[in-house]
PDB file of C-alpha atoms in Angstrom:
ATOM      1  CA  ASP J   1     100.724 118.297 112.910  1.00 46.00           C
ATOM      2  CA  GLN J   2      99.407 113.981 112.163  1.00 50.00           C
ATOM      3  CA  MET J   3     100.850 111.062 113.906  1.00 53.00           C
ATOM      4  CA  VAL J   4     103.230 108.685 112.201  1.00 51.00           C
ATOM      5  CA  PRO J   5     100.595 106.018 111.391  1.00 55.00           C
ATOM      6  CA  ALA J   6     101.679 102.524 112.001  1.00 61.00           C
ATOM      7  CA  SER J   7     101.809 101.526 108.587  1.00 73.00           C
ATOM      8  CA  THR J   8     104.717 104.581 107.540  1.00 72.00           C
ATOM      9  CA  GLY J   9     106.721 104.005 110.317  1.00 75.00           C
ATOM     10  CA  MET J  10     106.568 100.470 109.584  1.00 83.00           C
ATOM     11  CA  LEU J  11     107.677 101.719 105.712  1.00 86.00           C
ATOM     12  CA  LEU J  12     110.439 103.537 107.499  1.00 88.00           C
ATOM     13  CA  ALA J  13     111.654 101.043 109.219  1.00 88.00           C
ATOM     14  CA  TRP J  14     112.041  99.173 106.372  1.00 91.00           C
ATOM     15  CA  ALA J  15     113.899 102.026 104.236  1.00 92.00           C
ATOM     16  CA  LEU J  16     115.863 102.799 107.698  1.00 93.00           C
ATOM     17  CA  GLY J  17     116.828  99.073 107.278  1.00 93.00           C
ATOM     18  CA  VAL J  18     117.793  99.108 103.833  1.00 94.00           C
ATOM     19  CA  THR J  19     119.137 102.189 103.524  1.00 94.00           C
ATOM     20  CA  THR J  20     121.742 100.234 107.068  1.00 95.00           C
ATOM     21  CA  VAL J  21     122.337  96.889 104.475  1.00 96.00           C
ATOM     22  CA  GLY J  22     123.281  98.987 101.749  1.00 95.00           C
ATOM     23  CA  SER J  23     125.465 101.618 102.924  1.00 94.00           C
ATOM     24  CA  ILE J  24     127.424  98.303 104.344  1.00 96.00           C
ATOM     25  CA  LEU J  25     127.635  96.261 101.144  1.00 96.00           C
ATOM     26  CA  TRP J  26     128.586 100.043 100.014  1.00 94.00           C
ATOM     27  CA  TYR J  27     131.690 100.160 102.224  1.00 95.00           C
ATOM     28  CA  LEU J  28     132.771  96.539 101.967  1.00 96.00           C
ATOM     29  CA  ALA J  29     132.466  96.548  97.864  1.00 94.00           C
ATOM     30  CA  LEU J  30     134.786 100.219  98.065  1.00 91.00           C
ATOM     31  CA  LEU J  31     136.951  98.442 100.654  1.00 93.00           C
ATOM     32  CA  SER J  32     137.864  94.983  98.327  1.00 94.00           C
ATOM     33  CA  CYS J  33     139.040  96.789  95.140  1.00 93.00           C
ATOM     34  CA  TRP J  34     140.255  99.709  96.849  1.00 91.00           C
ATOM     35  CA  GLU J  35     143.995  98.687  94.765  1.00 92.00           C
ATOM     36  CA  PRO J  36     142.482  98.864  91.435  1.00 92.00           C
ATOM     37  CA  VAL J  37     141.337 102.557  92.635  1.00 90.00           C
ATOM     38  CA  GLU J  38     144.196 103.592  94.728  1.00 91.00           C
ATOM     39  CA  HIS J  39     145.877 101.990  91.575  1.00 90.00           C
ATOM     40  CA  PHE J  40     143.948 103.420  88.609  1.00 91.00           C
ATOM     41  CA  VAL J  41     142.101 105.627  89.847  1.00 90.00           C
ATOM     42  CA  LEU J  42     144.073 108.205  92.518  1.00 88.00           C
ATOM     43  CA  ALA J  43     147.446 107.438  90.693  1.00 90.00           C
ATOM     44  CA  ASP J  44     148.971 105.984  93.704  1.00 89.00           C
ATOM     45  CA  LYS J  45     149.826 109.283  94.533  1.00 91.00           C
ATOM     46  CA  TYR J  46     147.977 108.625  98.412  1.00 87.00           C
ATOM     47  CA  PRO J  47     148.580 105.950 100.211  1.00 84.00           C
ATOM     48  CA  ASP J  48     147.245 106.888 102.454  1.00 84.00           C
ATOM     49  CA  ALA J  49     143.527 107.214 101.121  1.00 84.00           C
ATOM     50  CA  LYS J  50     142.633 104.184 102.654  1.00 87.00           C
ATOM     51  CA  ALA J  51     141.957 104.898 106.283  1.00 86.00           C
ATOM     52  CA  LEU J  52     139.530 107.769 105.048  1.00 87.00           C
ATOM     53  CA  LEU J  53     137.842 104.552 103.653  1.00 90.00           C
ATOM     54  CA  LEU J  54     135.991 103.656 107.242  1.00 92.00           C
ATOM     55  CA  PRO J  55     135.171 107.448 107.662  1.00 91.00           C
ATOM     56  CA  TRP J  56     133.747 108.602 105.114  1.00 91.00           C
ATOM     57  CA  ALA J  57     131.249 104.729 104.890  1.00 93.00           C
ATOM     58  CA  ALA J  58     130.325 106.624 108.275  1.00 94.00           C
ATOM     59  CA  ALA J  59     129.780 109.989 107.294  1.00 92.00           C
ATOM     60  CA  SER J  60     127.888 108.452 104.821  1.00 93.00           C
ATOM     61  CA  ALA J  61     125.085 106.369 105.757  1.00 95.00           C
ATOM     62  CA  ALA J  62     124.674 108.475 108.978  1.00 95.00           C
ATOM     63  CA  SER J  63     124.222 111.266 106.426  1.00 94.00           C
ATOM     64  CA  THR J  64     121.458 108.733 104.246  1.00 95.00           C
ATOM     65  CA  LEU J  65     120.382 107.710 107.318  1.00 95.00           C
ATOM     66  CA  ARG J  66     119.475 111.325 108.966  1.00 95.00           C
ATOM     67  CA  TYR J  67     117.772 112.143 105.658  1.00 94.00           C
ATOM     68  CA  VAL J  68     115.426 108.663 104.993  1.00 93.00           C
ATOM     69  CA  ALA J  69     114.715 109.133 108.924  1.00 93.00           C
ATOM     70  CA  GLY J  70     114.076 112.806 108.254  1.00 93.00           C
ATOM     71  CA  LEU J  71     111.257 112.603 105.788  1.00 91.00           C
ATOM     72  CA  GLY J  72     109.414 110.536 108.369  1.00 89.00           C
ATOM     73  CA  LEU J  73     108.964 113.862 110.346  1.00 89.00           C
ATOM     74  CA  ILE J  74     108.250 115.337 106.360  1.00 89.00           C
ATOM     75  CA  ALA J  75     105.444 112.440 106.285  1.00 84.00           C
ATOM     76  CA  ALA J  76     103.987 114.361 110.742  1.00 84.00           C
ATOM     77  CA  ARG J  77     104.388 117.244 109.330  1.00 86.00           C
ATOM     78  CA  GLN J  78     107.537 118.258 110.997  1.00 90.00           C
ATOM     79  CA  PHE J  79     108.579 120.620 109.714  1.00 91.00           C
ATOM     80  CA  LYS J  80     109.486 123.726 112.087  1.00 93.00           C
ATOM     81  CA  PHE J  81     111.580 120.148 114.756  1.00 93.00           C
ATOM     82  CA  LEU J  82     113.360 119.259 111.683  1.00 93.00           C
ATOM     83  CA  ALA J  83     113.833 122.708 110.546  1.00 93.00           C
ATOM     84  CA  HIS J  84     115.573 123.329 114.067  1.00 94.00           C
ATOM     85  CA  VAL J  85     116.962 120.278 114.142  1.00 94.00           C
ATOM     86  CA  GLN J  86     118.797 120.260 110.873  1.00 92.00           C
ATOM     87  CA  ILE J  87     120.414 123.372 112.350  1.00 94.00           C
ATOM     88  CA  ILE J  88     121.437 122.815 115.749  1.00 94.00           C
ATOM     89  CA  CYS J  89     122.433 119.722 113.842  1.00 91.00           C
ATOM     90  CA  GLY J  90     125.135 121.107 111.912  1.00 91.00           C
ATOM     91  CA  ALA J  91     126.257 123.588 114.636  1.00 94.00           C
ATOM     92  CA  VAL J  92     126.540 119.648 116.392  1.00 93.00           C
ATOM     93  CA  ALA J  93     128.554 118.916 113.265  1.00 92.00           C
ATOM     94  CA  VAL J  94     131.245 122.378 112.749  1.00 94.00           C
ATOM     95  CA  ALA J  95     132.469 122.267 116.341  1.00 95.00           C
ATOM     96  CA  ALA J  96     132.129 117.082 116.362  1.00 93.00           C
ATOM     97  CA  THR J  97     134.624 118.244 113.228  1.00 93.00           C
ATOM     98  CA  VAL J  98     137.021 121.045 114.552  1.00 95.00           C
ATOM     99  CA  SER J  99     137.441 119.166 117.666  1.00 95.00           C
ATOM    100  CA  MET J 100     138.206 115.791 115.384  1.00 93.00           C
ATOM    101  CA  ILE J 101     140.240 117.287 113.352  1.00 93.00           C
ATOM    102  CA  LEU J 102     141.988 118.764 116.163  1.00 95.00           C
ATOM    103  CA  TRP J 103     142.535 115.278 117.490  1.00 93.00           C
ATOM    104  CA  GLN J 104     143.230 112.663 114.774  1.00 89.00           C
ATOM    105  CA  GLY J 105     143.791 114.963 111.478  1.00 86.00           C
ATOM    106  CA  ILE J 106     142.515 114.739 108.396  1.00 81.00           C
ATOM    107  CA  ALA J 107     140.661 111.724 108.988  1.00 79.00           C
ATOM    108  CA  GLY J 108     139.350 112.844 111.772  1.00 88.00           C
ATOM    109  CA  ALA J 109     137.097 114.936 109.543  1.00 90.00           C
ATOM    110  CA  MET J 110     135.345 112.216 108.446  1.00 91.00           C
ATOM    111  CA  TRP J 111     134.401 111.172 111.372  1.00 93.00           C
ATOM    112  CA  GLY J 112     133.387 114.427 112.968  1.00 93.00           C
ATOM    113  CA  ILE J 113     131.269 114.842 109.616  1.00 93.00           C
ATOM    114  CA  ALA J 114     130.680 110.705 111.226  1.00 94.00           C
ATOM    115  CA  ILE J 115     128.910 111.582 114.210  1.00 94.00           C
ATOM    116  CA  GLY J 116     127.386 115.375 113.926  1.00 93.00           C
ATOM    117  CA  ASN J 117     124.393 113.411 111.313  1.00 94.00           C
ATOM    118  CA  ALA J 118     124.078 110.895 114.202  1.00 95.00           C
ATOM    119  CA  ALA J 119     124.016 113.052 116.338  1.00 94.00           C
ATOM    120  CA  CYS J 120     120.887 114.370 114.293  1.00 94.00           C
ATOM    121  CA  LEU J 121     119.392 110.596 112.646  1.00 95.00           C
ATOM    122  CA  GLY J 122     119.134 110.087 117.142  1.00 95.00           C
ATOM    123  CA  THR J 123     117.110 113.581 117.616  1.00 95.00           C
ATOM    124  CA  ILE J 124     115.186 112.407 114.727  1.00 94.00           C
ATOM    125  CA  LEU J 125     114.627 108.614 115.916  1.00 93.00           C
ATOM    126  CA  VAL J 126     113.143 110.329 119.056  1.00 93.00           C
ATOM    127  CA  ARG J 127     111.089 112.748 117.991  1.00 92.00           C
ATOM    128  CA  LEU J 128     109.377 109.909 115.797  1.00 90.00           C
ATOM    129  CA  LYS J 129     108.568 107.256 118.865  1.00 87.00           C
ATOM    130  CA  ARG J 130     107.585 110.201 120.133  1.00 86.00           C
ATOM    131  CA  ILE J 131     104.586 110.911 118.042  1.00 82.00           C
ATOM    132  CA  ARG J 132     103.516 108.422 117.745  1.00 72.00           C
ATOM    133  CA  ARG J 133     101.688 107.852 121.000  1.00 65.00           C
ATOM    134  CA  PRO J 134      98.955 109.515 121.066  1.00 63.00           C
ATOM    135  CA  GLU J 135      99.250 112.183 123.666  1.00 61.00           C
ATOM    136  CA  PHE J 136     101.418 113.441 121.123  1.00 57.00           C
ATOM    137  CA  LEU J 137      98.728 115.547 119.938  1.00 51.00           C
ATOM    138  CA  ALA J 138      96.450 115.842 122.118  1.00 55.00           C
ATOM    139  CA  MET J 139      99.513 118.790 124.231  1.00 56.00           C
ATOM    140  CA  ARG J 140     100.469 120.474 120.914  1.00 55.00           C
ATOM    141  CA  PRO J 141      98.928 123.383 119.267  1.00 53.00           C
ATOM    142  CA  GLU J 142      96.707 123.213 115.985  1.00 57.00           C
ATOM    143  CA  TRP J 143      98.644 124.108 112.930  1.00 53.00           C
ATOM    144  CA  ASP J 144      98.613 127.577 112.479  1.00 54.00           C
ATOM    145  CA  ALA J 145      99.631 128.466 108.993  1.00 53.00           C
ATOM    146  CA  PRO J 146      97.285 130.474 106.992  1.00 56.00           C
ATOM    147  CA  PRO J 147      93.169 128.996 104.947  1.00 59.00           C
ATOM    148  CA  GLY J 148      94.504 127.621 100.986  1.00 60.00           C
ATOM    149  CA  ASN J 149      98.056 128.184 102.040  1.00 54.00           C
ATOM    150  CA  SER J 150      99.434 124.598  99.951  1.00 50.00           C
ATOM    151  CA  GLU J 151     103.186 125.764 100.051  1.00 49.00           C
ATOM    152  CA  VAL J 152     103.383 124.083 103.082  1.00 46.00           C
TER     153      VAL J 152
END
């Protein structure tokens, strides 16, 4: 395992910040030009579609942020942890999506996806903060890949 260097941590923080700002700007841009989209693209067939913009934007932003944060775990060679957290968060997303659909209807589906991705993002960020500590390396076992294995 590798500790994430400070420069990598700063680059990752910058990437997460830019991703957050970009997600907000994309939502605001789509919201501001929604009338023509609704009329020309959706042919005025879905009058309630605007209600899906915010949950869609939240789900999209959480998914993108989760992906960017996951790159930090890849840089730190935390492959196994990343795989496990993705599996668990997938189950959380399914449970949250079903729950939100039952509670809010179809708009709840996007909120459920956002909740699952946000849970995964939070878990990844906690792990990234933890692996920046030098004592983390001391408690980790040696990497057990076979010698000469460059695919891992």
